[in-house]
Short mmCIF file of C-alpha atoms (C1' of nucleotides) in Angstrom, two decimals:
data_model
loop_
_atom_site.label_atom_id
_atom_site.label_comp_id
_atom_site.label_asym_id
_atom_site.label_seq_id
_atom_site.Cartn_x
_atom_site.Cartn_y
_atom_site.Cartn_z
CA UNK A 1 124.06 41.87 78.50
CA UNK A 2 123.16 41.48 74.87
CA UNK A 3 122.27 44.16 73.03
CA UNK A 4 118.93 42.21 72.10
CA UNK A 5 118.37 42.33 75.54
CA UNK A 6 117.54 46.18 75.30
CA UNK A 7 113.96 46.86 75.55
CA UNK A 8 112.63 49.31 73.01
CA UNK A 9 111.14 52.94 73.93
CA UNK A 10 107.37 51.37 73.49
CA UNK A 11 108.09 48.47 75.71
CA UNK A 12 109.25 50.40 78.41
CA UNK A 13 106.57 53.12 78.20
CA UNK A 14 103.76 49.82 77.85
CA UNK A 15 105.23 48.60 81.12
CA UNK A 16 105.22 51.51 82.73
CA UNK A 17 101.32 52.34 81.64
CA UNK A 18 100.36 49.61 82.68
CA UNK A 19 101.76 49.88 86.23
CA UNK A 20 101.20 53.55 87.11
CA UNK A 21 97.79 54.59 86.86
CA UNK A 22 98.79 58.57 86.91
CA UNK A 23 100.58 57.82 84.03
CA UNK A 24 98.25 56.02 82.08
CA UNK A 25 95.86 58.34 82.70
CA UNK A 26 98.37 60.93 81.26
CA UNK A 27 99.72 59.66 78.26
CA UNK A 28 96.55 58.40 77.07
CA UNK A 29 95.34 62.08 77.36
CA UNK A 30 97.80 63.11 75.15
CA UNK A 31 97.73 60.61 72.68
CA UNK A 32 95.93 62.65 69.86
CA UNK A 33 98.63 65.23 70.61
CA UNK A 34 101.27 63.04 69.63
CA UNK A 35 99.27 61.31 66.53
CA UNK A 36 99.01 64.85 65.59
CA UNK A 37 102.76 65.57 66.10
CA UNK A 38 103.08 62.47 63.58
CA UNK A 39 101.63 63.27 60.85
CA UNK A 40 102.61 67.15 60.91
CA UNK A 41 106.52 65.92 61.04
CA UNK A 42 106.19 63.49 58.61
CA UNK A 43 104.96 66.40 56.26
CA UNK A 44 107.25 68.60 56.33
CA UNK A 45 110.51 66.65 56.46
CA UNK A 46 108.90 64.82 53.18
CA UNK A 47 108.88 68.53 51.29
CA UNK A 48 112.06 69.38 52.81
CA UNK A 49 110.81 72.57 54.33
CA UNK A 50 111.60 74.37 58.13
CA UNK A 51 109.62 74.87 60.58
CA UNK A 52 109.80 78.11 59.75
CA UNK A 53 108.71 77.97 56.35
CA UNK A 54 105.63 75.65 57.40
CA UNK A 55 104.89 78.49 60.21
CA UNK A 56 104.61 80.85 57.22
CA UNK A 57 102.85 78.89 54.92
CA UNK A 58 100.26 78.08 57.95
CA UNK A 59 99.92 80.93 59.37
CA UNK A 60 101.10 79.79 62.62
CA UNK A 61 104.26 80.45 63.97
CA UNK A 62 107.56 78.34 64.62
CA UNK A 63 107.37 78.30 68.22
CA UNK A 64 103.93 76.99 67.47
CA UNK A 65 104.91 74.63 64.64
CA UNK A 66 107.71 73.31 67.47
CA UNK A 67 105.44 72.43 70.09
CA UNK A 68 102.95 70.88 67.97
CA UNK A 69 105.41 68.64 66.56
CA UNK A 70 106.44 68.03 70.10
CA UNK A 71 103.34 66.37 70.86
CA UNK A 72 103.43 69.03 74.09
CA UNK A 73 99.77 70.54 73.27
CA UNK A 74 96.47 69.33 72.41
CA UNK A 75 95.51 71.66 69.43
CA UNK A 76 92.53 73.83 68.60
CA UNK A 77 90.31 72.76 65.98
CA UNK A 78 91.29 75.99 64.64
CA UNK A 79 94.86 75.33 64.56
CA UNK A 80 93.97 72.29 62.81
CA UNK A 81 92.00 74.22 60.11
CA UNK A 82 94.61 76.22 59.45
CA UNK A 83 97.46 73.01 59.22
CA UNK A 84 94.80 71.65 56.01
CA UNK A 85 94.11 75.43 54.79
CA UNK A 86 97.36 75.55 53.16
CA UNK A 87 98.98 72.32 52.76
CA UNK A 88 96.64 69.79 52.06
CA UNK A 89 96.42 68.11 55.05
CA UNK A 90 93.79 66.67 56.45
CA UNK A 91 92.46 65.22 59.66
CA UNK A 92 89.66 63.16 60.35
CA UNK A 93 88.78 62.78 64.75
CA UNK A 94 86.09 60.12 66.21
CA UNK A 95 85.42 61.87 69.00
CA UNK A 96 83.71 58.87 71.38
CA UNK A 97 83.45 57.71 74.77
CA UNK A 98 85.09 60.36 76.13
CA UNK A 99 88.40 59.93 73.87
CA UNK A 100 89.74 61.76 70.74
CA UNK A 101 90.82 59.68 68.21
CA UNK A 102 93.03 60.29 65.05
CA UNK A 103 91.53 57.91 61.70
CA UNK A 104 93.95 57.03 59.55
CA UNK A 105 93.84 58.24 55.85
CA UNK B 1 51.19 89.45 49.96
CA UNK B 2 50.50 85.61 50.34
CA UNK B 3 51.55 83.94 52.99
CA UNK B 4 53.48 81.33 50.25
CA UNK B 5 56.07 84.92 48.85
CA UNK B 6 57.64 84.49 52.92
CA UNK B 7 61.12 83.61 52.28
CA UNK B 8 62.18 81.36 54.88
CA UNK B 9 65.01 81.67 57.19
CA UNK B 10 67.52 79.80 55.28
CA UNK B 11 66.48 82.02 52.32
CA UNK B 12 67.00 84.95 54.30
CA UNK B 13 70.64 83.45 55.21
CA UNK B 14 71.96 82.22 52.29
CA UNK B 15 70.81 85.54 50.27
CA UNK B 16 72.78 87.39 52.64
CA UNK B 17 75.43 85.15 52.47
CA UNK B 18 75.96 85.84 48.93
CA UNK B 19 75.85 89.23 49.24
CA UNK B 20 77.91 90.29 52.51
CA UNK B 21 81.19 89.19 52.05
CA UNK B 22 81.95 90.07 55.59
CA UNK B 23 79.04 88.04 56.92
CA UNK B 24 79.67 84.95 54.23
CA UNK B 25 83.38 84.61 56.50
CA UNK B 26 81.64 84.74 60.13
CA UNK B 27 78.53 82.27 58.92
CA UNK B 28 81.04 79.64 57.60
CA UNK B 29 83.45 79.69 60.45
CA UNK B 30 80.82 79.00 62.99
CA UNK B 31 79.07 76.36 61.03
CA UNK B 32 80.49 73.37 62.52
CA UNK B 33 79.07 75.21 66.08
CA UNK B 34 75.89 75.31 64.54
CA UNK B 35 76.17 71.47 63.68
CA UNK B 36 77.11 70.50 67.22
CA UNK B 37 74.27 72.51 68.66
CA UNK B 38 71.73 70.92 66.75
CA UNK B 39 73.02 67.19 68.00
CA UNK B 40 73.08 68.46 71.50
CA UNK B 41 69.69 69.73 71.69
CA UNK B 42 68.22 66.52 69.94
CA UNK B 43 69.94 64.51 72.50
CA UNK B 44 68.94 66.41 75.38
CA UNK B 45 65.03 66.87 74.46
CA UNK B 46 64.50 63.34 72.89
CA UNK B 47 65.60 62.28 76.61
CA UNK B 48 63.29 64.63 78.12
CA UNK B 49 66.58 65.53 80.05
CA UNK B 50 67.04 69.69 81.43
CA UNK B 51 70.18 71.51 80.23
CA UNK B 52 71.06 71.28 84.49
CA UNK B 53 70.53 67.38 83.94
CA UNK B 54 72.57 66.94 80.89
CA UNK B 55 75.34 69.36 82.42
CA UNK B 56 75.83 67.26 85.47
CA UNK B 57 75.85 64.08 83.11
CA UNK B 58 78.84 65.60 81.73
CA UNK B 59 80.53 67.32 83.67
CA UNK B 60 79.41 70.39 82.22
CA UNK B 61 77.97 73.39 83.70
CA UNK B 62 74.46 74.72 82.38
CA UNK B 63 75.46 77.77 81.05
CA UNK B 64 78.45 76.00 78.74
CA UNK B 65 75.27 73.71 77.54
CA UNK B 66 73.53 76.51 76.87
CA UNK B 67 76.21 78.45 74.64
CA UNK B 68 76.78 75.16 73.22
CA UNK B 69 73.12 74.44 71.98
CA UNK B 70 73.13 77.90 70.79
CA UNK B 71 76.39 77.82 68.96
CA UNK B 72 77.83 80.49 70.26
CA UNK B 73 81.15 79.13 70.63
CA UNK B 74 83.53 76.53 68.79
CA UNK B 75 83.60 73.65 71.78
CA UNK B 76 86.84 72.30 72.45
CA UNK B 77 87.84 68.64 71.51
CA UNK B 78 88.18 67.90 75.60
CA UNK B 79 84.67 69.10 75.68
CA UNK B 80 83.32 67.20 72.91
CA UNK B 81 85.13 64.30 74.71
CA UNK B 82 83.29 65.38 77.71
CA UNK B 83 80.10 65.05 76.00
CA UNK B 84 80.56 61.77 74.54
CA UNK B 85 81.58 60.39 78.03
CA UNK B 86 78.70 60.08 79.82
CA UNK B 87 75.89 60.19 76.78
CA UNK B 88 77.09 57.42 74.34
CA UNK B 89 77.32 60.73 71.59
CA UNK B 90 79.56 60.33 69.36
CA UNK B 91 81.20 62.89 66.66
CA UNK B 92 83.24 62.70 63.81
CA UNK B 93 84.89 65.44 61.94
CA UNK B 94 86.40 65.88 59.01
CA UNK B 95 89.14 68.87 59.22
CA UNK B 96 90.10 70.06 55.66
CA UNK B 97 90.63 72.79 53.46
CA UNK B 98 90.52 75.00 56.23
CA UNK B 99 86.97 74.28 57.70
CA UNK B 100 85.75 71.52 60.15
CA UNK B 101 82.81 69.82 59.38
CA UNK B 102 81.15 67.58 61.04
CA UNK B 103 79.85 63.90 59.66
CA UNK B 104 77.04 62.56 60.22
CA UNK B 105 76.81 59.15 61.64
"C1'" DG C 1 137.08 80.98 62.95
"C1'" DC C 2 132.67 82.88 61.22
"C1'" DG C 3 128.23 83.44 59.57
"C1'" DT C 4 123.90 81.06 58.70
"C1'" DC C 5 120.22 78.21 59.36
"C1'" DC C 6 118.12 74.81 62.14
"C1'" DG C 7 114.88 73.26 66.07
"C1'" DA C 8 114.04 74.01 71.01
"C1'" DT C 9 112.62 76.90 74.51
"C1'" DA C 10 111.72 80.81 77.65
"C1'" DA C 11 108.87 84.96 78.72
"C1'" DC C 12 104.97 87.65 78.26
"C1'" DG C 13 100.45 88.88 76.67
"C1'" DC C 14 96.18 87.87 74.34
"C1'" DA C 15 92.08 85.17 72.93
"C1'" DC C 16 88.64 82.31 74.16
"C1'" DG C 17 86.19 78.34 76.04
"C1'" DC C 18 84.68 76.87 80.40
"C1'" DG C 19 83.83 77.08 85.68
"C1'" DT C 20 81.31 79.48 88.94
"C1'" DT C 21 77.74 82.19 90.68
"C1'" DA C 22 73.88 84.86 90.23
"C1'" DT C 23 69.97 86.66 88.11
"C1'" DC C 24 66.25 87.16 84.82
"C1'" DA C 25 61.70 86.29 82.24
"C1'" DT C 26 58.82 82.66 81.12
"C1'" DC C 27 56.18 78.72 81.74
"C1'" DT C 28 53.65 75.23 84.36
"C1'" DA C 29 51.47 73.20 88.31
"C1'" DA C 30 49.56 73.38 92.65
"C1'" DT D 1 48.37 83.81 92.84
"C1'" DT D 2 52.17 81.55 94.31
"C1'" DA D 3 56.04 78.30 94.00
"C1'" DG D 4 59.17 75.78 91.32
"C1'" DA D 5 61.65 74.61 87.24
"C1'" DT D 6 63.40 75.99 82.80
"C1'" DG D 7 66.63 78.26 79.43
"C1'" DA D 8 69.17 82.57 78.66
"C1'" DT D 9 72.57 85.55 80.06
"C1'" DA D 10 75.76 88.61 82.65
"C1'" DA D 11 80.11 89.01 85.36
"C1'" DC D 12 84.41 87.45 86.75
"C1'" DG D 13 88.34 84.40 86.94
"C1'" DC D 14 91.02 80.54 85.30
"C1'" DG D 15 93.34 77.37 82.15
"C1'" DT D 16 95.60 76.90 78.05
"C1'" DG D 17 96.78 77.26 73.13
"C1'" DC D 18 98.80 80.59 70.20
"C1'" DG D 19 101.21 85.18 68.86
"C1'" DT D 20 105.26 87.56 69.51
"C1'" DT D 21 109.92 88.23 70.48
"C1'" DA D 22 114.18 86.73 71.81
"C1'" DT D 23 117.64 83.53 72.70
"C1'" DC D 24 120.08 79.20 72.92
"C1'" DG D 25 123.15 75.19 71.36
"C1'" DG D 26 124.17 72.49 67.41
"C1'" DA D 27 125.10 71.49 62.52
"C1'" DC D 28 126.80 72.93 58.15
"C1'" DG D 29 129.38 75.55 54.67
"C1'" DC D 30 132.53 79.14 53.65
#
DNA sequence: GCGTCCGATAACGCACGCGTTATCATCTAA
DNA sequence: TTAGATGATAACGCGTGCGTTATCGGACGC
C-alpha cells in the first residue's frame, strides 16, 4: 500500500457521515462546538499563553478552557461573552433553520 | 402638570440607568433577552398564531415562550435553533466585548 | 533523578434554561 | 352567565455547561 493511498481524517469522517445517519445527525450537532474549539486554540497558541493563563485572563477556568478547546461542549452565550471580554475575540452566529453557524471574520 | 412633562418609559430607564450602578449591570446583561423577545412576539402576533400554537411549532412548551417573549431568561443557542426550525426566523449575533447583541436583519 | 509546567480528565456541586403539569385572572363569544 | 381560549406564573425535576478541586501522564530543564 502506498502511503498516498491513506485517506485523510476528513475523508474518512465524510464517508462515514454520509453512511450513518446517527452520526450525521451527531457531528453536525456539534459542529459550532468544534468551529468554536478552532478559533479559541488558534488564539492562544498564537500569544504563547496556557490554558491556564487564558482561564485567568477569561475568567473561566482550565478545565473549562480544556473542554472548550476539545470541541466536547456547546458553549453558553455567556461563556462566549466572557472569551471576547478580555481578549478581543469575537464571534459572530447565524442562527437559521434550525442550525448554529460560526461567520468567519 | 401637562400631560407632554410624562417622561416616558425609556426615560424612566435610561435615567435610572445612569444613576444605579447596580441596575446599569443587570439592564445591559439582559438586553440581548429583551431583543429576542421583541422578534418573538412580532412573529407570533403578525401570524395571529397563540403562544400554545407557536410552542408546538417549535418544539417548545408555552410557558418557555412565554419567559422568552418576556425576557426573562437568556435562551440557549439550541433553543434559538429551535425557533428558527420550524418558523423561517432567523438571528444573528454579534458576541464582543463581553456583550451579545443581536443584528438586525 | 527531580521538580515544574503542560493539557487532559475525573468527581462533585451549582446555576439556569427548559420540560412538564397545573392553575390563575382576563377576555371574548355563545 | 357560562364556556372556552389566552397569557402569566408557580412548582418540581432534568439536562448540561461551568466552578472547583484534584489528579494523571508526558515533556522539558536542571
Amino acid at each position: 500500500m502506498k502511503l498516498s493511498d491513506l485517506k485523510t481524517v476528513d475523508q474518512l469522517i465524510e464517508e462515514r457521515r454520509e453512511k450513518d445517519a446517527e452520526f450525521r445527525e451527531i457531528w453536525d450537532s456539534t459542529a459550532f462546538a468544534r468551529q468554536v474549539a478552532i478559533i479559541v486554540v488558534r488564539y492562544r497558541t498564537e500569544r504563547g499563553l496556557s490554558q491556564r493563563e487564558l482561564a485567568r485572563l477569561t475568567g473561566l477556568q482550565q478545565p473549562a478552557i480544556a473542554r472548550l478547546e476539545n470541541g466536547e461542549t456547546e458553549p453558553r452565550l455567556q461563556t462566549l461573552a466572557k472569551l471576547t471580554a478580555a481578549t478581543g475575540l469575537s464571534f459572530h452566529l447565524d442562527v437559521v433553520r434550525g442550525g448554529v453557524e460560526l461567520v468567519p471574520a
